[in-house]
mmCIF file of C-alpha atoms in Angstrom:
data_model
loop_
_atom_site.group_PDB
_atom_site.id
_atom_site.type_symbol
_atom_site.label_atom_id
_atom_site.label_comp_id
_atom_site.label_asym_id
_atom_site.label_seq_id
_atom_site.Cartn_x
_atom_site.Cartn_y
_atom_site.Cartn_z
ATOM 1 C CA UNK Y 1 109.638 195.168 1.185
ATOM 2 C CA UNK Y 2 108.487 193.021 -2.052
ATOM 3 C CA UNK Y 3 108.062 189.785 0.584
ATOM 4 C CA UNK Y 4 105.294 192.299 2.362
ATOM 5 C CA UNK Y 5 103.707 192.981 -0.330
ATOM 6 C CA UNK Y 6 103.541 189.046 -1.770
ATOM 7 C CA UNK Y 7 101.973 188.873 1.889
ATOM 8 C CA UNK Y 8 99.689 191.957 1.997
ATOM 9 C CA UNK Y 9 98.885 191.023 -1.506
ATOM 10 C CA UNK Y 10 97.746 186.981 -0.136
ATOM 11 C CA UNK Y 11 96.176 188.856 2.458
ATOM 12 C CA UNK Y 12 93.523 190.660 0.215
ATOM 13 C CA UNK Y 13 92.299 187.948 -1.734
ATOM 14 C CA UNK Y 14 91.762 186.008 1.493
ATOM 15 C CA UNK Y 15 94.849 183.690 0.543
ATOM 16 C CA UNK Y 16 96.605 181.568 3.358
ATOM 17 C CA UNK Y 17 99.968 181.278 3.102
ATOM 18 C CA UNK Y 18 102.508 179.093 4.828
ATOM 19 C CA UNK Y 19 106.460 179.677 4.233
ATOM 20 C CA UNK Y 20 109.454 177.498 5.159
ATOM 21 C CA UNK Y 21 112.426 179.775 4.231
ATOM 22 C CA UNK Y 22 115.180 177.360 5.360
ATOM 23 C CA UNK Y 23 113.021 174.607 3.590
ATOM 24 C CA UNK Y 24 112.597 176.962 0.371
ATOM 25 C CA UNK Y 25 108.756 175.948 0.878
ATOM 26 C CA UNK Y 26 105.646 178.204 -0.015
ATOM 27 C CA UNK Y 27 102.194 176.855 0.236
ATOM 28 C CA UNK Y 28 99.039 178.896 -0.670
ATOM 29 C CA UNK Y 29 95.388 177.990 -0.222
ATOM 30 C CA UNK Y 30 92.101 179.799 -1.594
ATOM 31 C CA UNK Y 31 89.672 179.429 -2.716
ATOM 32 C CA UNK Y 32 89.227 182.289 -5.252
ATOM 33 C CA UNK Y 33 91.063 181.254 -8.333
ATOM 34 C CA UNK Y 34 91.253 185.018 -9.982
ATOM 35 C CA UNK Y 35 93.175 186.218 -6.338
ATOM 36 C CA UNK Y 36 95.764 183.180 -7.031
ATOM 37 C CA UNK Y 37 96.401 183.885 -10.332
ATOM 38 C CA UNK Y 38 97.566 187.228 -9.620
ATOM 39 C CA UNK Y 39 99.328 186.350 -6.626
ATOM 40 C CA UNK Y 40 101.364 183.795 -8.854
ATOM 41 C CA UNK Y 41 102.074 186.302 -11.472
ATOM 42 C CA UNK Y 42 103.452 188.816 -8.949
ATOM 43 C CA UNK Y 43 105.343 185.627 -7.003
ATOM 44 C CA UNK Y 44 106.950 184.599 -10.583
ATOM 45 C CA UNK Y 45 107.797 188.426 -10.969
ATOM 46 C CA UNK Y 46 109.440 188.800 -7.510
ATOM 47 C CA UNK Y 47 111.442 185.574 -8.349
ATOM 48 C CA UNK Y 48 112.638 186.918 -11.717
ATOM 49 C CA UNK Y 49 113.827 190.012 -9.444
ATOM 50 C CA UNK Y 50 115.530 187.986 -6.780
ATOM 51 C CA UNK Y 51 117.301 185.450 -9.017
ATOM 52 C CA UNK Y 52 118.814 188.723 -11.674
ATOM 53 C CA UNK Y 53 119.551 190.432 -8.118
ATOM 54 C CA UNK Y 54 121.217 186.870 -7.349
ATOM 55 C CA UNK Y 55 122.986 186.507 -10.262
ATOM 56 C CA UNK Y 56 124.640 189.893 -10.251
ATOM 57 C CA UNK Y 57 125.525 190.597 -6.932
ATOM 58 C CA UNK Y 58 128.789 189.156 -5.456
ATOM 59 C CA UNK Y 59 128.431 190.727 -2.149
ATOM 60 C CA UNK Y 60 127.088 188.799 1.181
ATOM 61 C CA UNK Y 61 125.996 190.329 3.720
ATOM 62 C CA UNK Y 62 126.181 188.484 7.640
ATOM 63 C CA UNK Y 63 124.977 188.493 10.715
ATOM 64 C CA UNK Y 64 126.039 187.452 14.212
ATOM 65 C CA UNK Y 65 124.727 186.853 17.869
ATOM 66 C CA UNK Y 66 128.317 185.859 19.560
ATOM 67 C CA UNK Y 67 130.552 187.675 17.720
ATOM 68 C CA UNK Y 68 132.087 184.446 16.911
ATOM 69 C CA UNK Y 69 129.847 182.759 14.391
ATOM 70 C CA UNK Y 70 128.627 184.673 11.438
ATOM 71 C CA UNK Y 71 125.403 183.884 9.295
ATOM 72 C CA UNK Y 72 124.482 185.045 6.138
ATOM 73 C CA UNK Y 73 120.938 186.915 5.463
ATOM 74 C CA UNK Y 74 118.269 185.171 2.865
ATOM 75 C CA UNK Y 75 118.740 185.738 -0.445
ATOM 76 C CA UNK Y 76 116.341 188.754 -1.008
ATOM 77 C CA UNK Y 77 117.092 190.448 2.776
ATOM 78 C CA UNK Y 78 120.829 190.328 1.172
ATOM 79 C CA UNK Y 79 120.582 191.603 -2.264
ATOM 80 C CA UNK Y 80 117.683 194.673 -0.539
ATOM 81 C CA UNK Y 81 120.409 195.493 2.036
ATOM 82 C CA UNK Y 82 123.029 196.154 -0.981
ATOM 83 C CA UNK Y 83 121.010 197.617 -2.567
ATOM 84 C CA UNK Y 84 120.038 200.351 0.285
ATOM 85 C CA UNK Y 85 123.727 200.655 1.168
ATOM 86 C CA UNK Y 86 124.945 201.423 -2.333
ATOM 87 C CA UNK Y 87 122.177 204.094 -2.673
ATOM 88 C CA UNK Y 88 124.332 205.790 0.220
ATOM 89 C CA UNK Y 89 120.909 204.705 3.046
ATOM 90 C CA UNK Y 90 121.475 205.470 6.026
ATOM 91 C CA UNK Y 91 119.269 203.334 8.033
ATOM 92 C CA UNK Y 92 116.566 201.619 6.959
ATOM 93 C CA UNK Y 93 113.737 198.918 7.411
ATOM 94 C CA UNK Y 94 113.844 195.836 5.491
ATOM 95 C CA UNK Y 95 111.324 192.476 6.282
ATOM 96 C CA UNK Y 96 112.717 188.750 6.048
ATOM 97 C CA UNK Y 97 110.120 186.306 4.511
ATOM 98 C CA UNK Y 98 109.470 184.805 7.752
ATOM 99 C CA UNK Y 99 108.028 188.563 8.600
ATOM 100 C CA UNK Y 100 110.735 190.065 11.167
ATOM 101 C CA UNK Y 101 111.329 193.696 10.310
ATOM 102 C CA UNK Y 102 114.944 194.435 10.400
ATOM 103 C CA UNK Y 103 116.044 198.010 11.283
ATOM 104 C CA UNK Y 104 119.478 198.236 9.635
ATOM 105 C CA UNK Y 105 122.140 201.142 10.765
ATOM 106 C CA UNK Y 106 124.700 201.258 8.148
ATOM 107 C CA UNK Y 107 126.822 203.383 9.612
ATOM 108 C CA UNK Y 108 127.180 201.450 13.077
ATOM 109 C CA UNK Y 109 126.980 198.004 11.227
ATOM 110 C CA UNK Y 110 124.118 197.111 13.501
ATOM 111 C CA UNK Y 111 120.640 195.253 12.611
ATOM 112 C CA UNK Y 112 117.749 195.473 14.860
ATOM 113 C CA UNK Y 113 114.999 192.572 15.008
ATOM 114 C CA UNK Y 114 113.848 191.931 18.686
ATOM 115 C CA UNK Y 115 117.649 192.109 19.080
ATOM 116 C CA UNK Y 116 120.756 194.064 18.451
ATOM 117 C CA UNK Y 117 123.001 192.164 16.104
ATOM 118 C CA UNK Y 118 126.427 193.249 14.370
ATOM 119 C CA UNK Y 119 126.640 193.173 10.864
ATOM 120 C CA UNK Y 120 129.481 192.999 8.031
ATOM 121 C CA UNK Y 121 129.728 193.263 4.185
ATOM 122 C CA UNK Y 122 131.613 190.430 2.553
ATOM 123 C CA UNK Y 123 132.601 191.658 -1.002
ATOM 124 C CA UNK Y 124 133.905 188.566 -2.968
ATOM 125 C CA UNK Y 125 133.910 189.856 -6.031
ATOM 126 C CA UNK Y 126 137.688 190.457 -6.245
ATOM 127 C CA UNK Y 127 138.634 188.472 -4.065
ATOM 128 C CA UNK Y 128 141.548 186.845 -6.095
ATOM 129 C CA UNK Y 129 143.151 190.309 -6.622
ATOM 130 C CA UNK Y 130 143.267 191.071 -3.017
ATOM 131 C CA UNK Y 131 145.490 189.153 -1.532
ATOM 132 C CA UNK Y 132 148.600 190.573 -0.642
ATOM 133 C CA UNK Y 133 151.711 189.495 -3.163
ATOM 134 C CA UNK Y 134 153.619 188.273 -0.183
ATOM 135 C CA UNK Y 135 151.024 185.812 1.237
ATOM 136 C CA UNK Y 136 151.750 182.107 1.110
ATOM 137 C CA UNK Y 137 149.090 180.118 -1.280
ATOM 138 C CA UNK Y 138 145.982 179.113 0.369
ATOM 139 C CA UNK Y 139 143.173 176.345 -0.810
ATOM 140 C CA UNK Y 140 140.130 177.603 -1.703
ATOM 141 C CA UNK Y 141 138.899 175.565 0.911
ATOM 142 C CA UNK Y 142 141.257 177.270 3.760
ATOM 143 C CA UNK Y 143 140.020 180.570 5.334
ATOM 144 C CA UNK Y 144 142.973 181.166 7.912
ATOM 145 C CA UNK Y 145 146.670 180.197 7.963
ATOM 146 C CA UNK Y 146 149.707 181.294 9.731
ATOM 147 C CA UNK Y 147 152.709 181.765 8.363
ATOM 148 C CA UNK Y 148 156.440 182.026 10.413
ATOM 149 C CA UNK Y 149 158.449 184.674 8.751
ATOM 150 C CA UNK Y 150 161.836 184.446 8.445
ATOM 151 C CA UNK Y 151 164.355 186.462 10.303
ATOM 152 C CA UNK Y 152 166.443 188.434 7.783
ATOM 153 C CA UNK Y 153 163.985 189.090 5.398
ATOM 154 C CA UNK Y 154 162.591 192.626 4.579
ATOM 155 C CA UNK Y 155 159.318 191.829 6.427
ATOM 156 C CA UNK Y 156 160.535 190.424 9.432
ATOM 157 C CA UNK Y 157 163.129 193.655 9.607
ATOM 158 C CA UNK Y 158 160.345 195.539 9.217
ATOM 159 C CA UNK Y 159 157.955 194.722 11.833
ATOM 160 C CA UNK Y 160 161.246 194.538 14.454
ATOM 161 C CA UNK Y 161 162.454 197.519 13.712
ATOM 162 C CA UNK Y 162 159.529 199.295 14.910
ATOM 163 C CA UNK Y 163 158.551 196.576 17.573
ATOM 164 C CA UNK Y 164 162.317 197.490 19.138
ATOM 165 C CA UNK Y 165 162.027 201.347 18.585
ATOM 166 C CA UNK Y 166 160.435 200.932 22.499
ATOM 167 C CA UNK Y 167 161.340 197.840 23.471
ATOM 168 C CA UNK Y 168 165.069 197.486 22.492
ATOM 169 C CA UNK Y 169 165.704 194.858 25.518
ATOM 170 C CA UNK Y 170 163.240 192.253 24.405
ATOM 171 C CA UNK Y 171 164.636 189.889 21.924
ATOM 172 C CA UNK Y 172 161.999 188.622 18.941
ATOM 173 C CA UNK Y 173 161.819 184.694 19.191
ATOM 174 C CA UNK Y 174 159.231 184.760 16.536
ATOM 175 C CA UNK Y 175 156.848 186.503 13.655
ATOM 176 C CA UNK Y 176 154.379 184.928 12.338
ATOM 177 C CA UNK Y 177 151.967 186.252 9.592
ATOM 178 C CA UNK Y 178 148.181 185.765 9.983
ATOM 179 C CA UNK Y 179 146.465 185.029 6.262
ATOM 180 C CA UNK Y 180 143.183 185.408 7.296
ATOM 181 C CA UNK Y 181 140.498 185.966 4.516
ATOM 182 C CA UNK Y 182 137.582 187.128 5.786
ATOM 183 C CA UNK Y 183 138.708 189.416 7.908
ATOM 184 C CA UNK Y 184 141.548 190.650 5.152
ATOM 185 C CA UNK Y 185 138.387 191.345 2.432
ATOM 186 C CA UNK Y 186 136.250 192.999 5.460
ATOM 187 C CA UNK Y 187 138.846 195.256 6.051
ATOM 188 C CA UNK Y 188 139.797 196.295 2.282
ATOM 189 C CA UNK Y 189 136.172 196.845 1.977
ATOM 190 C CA UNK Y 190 136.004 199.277 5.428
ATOM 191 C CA UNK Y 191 139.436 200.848 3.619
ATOM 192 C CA UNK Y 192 137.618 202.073 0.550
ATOM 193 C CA UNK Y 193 134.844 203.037 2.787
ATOM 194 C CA UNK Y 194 137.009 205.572 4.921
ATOM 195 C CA UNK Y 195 139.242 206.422 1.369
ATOM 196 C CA UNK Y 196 135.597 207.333 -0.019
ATOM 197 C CA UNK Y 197 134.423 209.418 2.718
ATOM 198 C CA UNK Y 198 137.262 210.809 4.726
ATOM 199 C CA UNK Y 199 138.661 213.917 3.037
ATOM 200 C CA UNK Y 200 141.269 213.256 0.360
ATOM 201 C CA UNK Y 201 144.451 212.257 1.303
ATOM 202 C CA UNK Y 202 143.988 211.640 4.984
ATOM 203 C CA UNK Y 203 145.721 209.474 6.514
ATOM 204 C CA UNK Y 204 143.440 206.429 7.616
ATOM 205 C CA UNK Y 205 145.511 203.513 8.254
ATOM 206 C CA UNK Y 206 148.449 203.172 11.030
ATOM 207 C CA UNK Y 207 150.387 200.573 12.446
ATOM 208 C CA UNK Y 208 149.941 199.632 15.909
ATOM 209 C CA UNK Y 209 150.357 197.502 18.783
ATOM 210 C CA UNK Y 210 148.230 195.416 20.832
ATOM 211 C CA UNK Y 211 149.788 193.199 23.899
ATOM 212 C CA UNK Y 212 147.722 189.634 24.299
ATOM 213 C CA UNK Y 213 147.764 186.548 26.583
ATOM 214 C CA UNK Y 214 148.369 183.545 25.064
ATOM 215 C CA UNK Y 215 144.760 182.002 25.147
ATOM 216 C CA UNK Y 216 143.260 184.918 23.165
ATOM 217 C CA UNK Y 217 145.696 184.040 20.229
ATOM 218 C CA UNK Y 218 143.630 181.586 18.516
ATOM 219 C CA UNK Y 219 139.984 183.312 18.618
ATOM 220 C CA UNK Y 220 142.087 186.445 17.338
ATOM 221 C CA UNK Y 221 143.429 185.018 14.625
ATOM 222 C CA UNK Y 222 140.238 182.870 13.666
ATOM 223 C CA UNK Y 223 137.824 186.330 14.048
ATOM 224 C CA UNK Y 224 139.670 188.987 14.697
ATOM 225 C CA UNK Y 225 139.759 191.817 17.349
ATOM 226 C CA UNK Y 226 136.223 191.939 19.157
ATOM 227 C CA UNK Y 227 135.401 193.567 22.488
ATOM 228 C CA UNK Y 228 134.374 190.724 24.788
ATOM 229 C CA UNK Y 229 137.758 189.204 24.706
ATOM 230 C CA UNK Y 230 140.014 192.086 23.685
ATOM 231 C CA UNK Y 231 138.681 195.011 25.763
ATOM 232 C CA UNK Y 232 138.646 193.185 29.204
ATOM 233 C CA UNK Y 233 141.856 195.447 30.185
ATOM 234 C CA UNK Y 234 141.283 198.789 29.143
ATOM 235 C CA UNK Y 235 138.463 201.055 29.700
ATOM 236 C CA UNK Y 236 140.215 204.419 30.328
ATOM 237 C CA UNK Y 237 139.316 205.888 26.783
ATOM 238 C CA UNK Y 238 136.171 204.042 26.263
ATOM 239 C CA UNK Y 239 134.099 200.653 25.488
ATOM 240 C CA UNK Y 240 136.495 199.015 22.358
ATOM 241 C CA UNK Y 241 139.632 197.850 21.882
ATOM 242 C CA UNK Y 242 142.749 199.451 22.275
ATOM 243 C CA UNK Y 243 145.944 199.692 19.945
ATOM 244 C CA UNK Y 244 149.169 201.935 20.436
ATOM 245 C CA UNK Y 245 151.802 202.825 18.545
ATOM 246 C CA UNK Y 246 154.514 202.609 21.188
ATOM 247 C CA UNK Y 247 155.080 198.265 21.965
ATOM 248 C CA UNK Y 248 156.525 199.742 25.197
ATOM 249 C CA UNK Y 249 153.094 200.729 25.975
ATOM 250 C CA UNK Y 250 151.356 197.272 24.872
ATOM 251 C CA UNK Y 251 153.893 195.362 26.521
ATOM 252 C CA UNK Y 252 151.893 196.104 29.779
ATOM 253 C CA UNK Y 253 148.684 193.821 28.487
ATOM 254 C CA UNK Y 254 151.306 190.678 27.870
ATOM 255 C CA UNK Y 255 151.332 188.282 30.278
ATOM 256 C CA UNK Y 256 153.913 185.679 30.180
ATOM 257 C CA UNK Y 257 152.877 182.219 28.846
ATOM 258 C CA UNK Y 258 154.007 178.474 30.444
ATOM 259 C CA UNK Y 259 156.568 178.901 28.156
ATOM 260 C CA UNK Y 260 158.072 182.510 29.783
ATOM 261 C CA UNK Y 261 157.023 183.882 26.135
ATOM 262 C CA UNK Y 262 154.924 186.920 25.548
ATOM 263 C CA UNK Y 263 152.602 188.306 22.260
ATOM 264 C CA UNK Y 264 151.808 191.161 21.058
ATOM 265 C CA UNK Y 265 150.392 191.927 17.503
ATOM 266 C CA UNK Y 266 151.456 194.568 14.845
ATOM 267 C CA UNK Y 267 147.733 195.257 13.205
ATOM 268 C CA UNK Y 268 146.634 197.216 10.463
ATOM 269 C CA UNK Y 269 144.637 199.990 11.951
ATOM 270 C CA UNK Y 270 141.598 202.493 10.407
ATOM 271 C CA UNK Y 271 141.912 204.792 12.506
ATOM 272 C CA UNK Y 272 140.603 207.714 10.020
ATOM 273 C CA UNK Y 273 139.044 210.844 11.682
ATOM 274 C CA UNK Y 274 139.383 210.819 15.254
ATOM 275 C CA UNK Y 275 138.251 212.319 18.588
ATOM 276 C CA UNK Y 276 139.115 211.961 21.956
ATOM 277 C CA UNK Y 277 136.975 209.769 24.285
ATOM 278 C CA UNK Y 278 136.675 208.904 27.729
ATOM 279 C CA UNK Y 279 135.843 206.295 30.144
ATOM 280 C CA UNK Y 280 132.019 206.541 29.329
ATOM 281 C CA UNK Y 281 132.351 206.248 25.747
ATOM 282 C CA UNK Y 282 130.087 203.451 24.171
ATOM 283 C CA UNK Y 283 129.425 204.491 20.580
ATOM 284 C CA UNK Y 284 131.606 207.427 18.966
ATOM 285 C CA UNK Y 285 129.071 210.549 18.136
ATOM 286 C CA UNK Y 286 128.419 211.601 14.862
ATOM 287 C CA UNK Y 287 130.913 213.763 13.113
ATOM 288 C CA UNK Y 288 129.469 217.106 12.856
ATOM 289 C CA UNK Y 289 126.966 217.466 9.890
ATOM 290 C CA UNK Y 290 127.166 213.954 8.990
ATOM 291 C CA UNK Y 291 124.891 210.462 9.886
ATOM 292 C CA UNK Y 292 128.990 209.091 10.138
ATOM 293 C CA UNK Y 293 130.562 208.016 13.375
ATOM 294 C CA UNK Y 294 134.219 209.284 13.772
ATOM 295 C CA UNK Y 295 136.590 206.386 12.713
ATOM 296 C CA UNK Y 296 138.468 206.042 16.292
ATOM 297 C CA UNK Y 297 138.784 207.257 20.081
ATOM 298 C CA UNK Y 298 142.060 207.388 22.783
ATOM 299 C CA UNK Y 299 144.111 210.073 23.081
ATOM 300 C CA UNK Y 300 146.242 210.854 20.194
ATOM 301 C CA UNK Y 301 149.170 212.566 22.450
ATOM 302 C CA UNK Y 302 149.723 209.458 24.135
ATOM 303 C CA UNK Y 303 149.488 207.310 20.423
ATOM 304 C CA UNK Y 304 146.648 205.288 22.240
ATOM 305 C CA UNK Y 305 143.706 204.336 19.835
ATOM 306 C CA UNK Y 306 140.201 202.918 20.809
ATOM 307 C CA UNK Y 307 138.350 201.037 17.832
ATOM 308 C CA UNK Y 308 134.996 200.403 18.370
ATOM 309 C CA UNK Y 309 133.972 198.328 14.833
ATOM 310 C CA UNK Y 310 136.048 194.907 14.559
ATOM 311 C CA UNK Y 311 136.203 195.619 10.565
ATOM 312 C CA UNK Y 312 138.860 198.062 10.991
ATOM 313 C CA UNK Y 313 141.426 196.052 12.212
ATOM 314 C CA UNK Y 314 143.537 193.423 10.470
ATOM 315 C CA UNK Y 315 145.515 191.166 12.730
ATOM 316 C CA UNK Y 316 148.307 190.856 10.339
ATOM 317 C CA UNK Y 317 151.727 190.124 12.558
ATOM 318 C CA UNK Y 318 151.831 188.356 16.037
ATOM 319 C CA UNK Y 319 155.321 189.209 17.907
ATOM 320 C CA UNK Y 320 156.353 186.171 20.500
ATOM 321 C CA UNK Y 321 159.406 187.988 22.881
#
């Protein structure tokens, strides 16, 4: 709220002002010289603010319209929405310098400015740690690379065994590891969220399937699991997308490629608290005496899970049979 009251401030000593964000251009005209003065001390104070703010914080927070392409807020929209979410905020208004009021819902990862747009936390401030031991090296400059395992090894016995717990007749042709690194930090970083908030030694994560067609393979691996091109099959349980941990039950989303081959992906799963949904499910409710969303829907007899925020999945294996 600082940028509204620069502007409020402009405002009542009759001060025009024209901004450029995307430039980084600010223009002022007046002609009361006292008003400008102390609209340039507060300006040079608000800048002090943002650039400590800047300096310190290694956290970026995004936007996106598609679901595809991601965009990250200004500067000082950025380092106010960490700072509301690390106060434990649940929702909150927060004004861009171009003067659009955001309405941010931390809880559903949703931001609200004359439309409804997703949102994510990127925190890069570990990033070298978090990568898994096992990964192949990447360039700085490389966000996503896949990896064929090797048959034999203790990962690619792994991820059969259970793949062929239900679906003994169907031979693996291949396993291939997706290093992804955006998605892998957004999902460490929805991991600690759960591990803070979920009582104490719950368990949160889960392996489970999730049968593909070929075409969906790439925009999967680039970005992940998202509802317009993952939930097109199932809406039994609700409006997300849908995991199991039987591959006899995901085998029935496959379809066979030009090749004869089928995929299906071994993910890493949040699915935390959960409650059972139903065909009209959109958004899971509130748990009870909380402002917090249950973690997943489905029906737990059946070891179906609906997920219905893309951070909680990591698309770590894809199975070709």
């Amino acid at each position: 709220m600082q940028i509204k009251e620069l502007l409020d401030l402009c405002s009542k000593h009759l001060i025009l002002v024209k901004m450029n964000v995307k430039r980084g251009f600010l223009e002022m005209e007046s002609f009361h010289p006292n008003g400008m003065l102390e609209v340039k001390r507060r300006l040079k104070k608000l800048i002090e603010v943002a650039s400590k703010r800047s300096n310190n914080i290694s956290v970026q927070w995004q936007y996106t319209q598609d679901d595809k392409n991601w965009f990250d807020f200004e500067p000082l929209l950025n380092s106010e929405m960490e700072r509301m979410y690390q106060q434990k905020v649940t929702t909150c208004l927060l004004q861009d310098t171009n003067g659009c009021v955001y309405e941010i819902h931390f809880p559903r990862m949703m931001a609200t400015c004359q439309t409804v747009s997703p949102i994510r936390r990127i925190d890069r401030s570990q990033a070298k740690e978090l990568w898994p031991k096992h990964w192949e090296p990447m360039s700085k400059a490389d966000n996503l690379k896949v990896v064929e395992v090797k048959p034999g090894t203790d990962e690619y016995n792994e991820v059969e065994k259970q793949f062929h717990m239900t679906l003994s007749g169907s031979p693996v042709k291949k396993l291939e590891r997706i290093q992804n690194k955006s998605l892998y930090l957004q999902f460490c970083v929805k991991k600690k969220e759960l591990d803070q908030y979920n009582p104490q030694g719950h368990q949160n994560e889960q392996k489970l399937f999730h049968g593909t067609m070929s075409d969906c393979i790439p925009p999967i691996n680039e970005n992940g699991f998202n509802r317009n091109y993952c939930g097109v099959n199932g809406t039994v349980y609700g409006s997300g997308v849908y995991f199991a941990d039987k591959s006899s039950y995901s085998i029935n989303y496959t379809k066979s490629d030009s090749d004869g081959n089928r995929h299906m992906y071994r993910a890493r799963v949040l699915t935390g608290e959960f409650i059972e949904t139903n065909s009209s499910t959109k958004y899971l409710p509130k748990k009870p005496g909380t402002n917090r969303p249950y973690d997943s829907g489905g029906d737990k007899s059946r070891g179906i899970y609906v997920i219905f925020h893309d951070s909680q999945v990591y698309p770590e294996y894809l199975i070709t049979f």
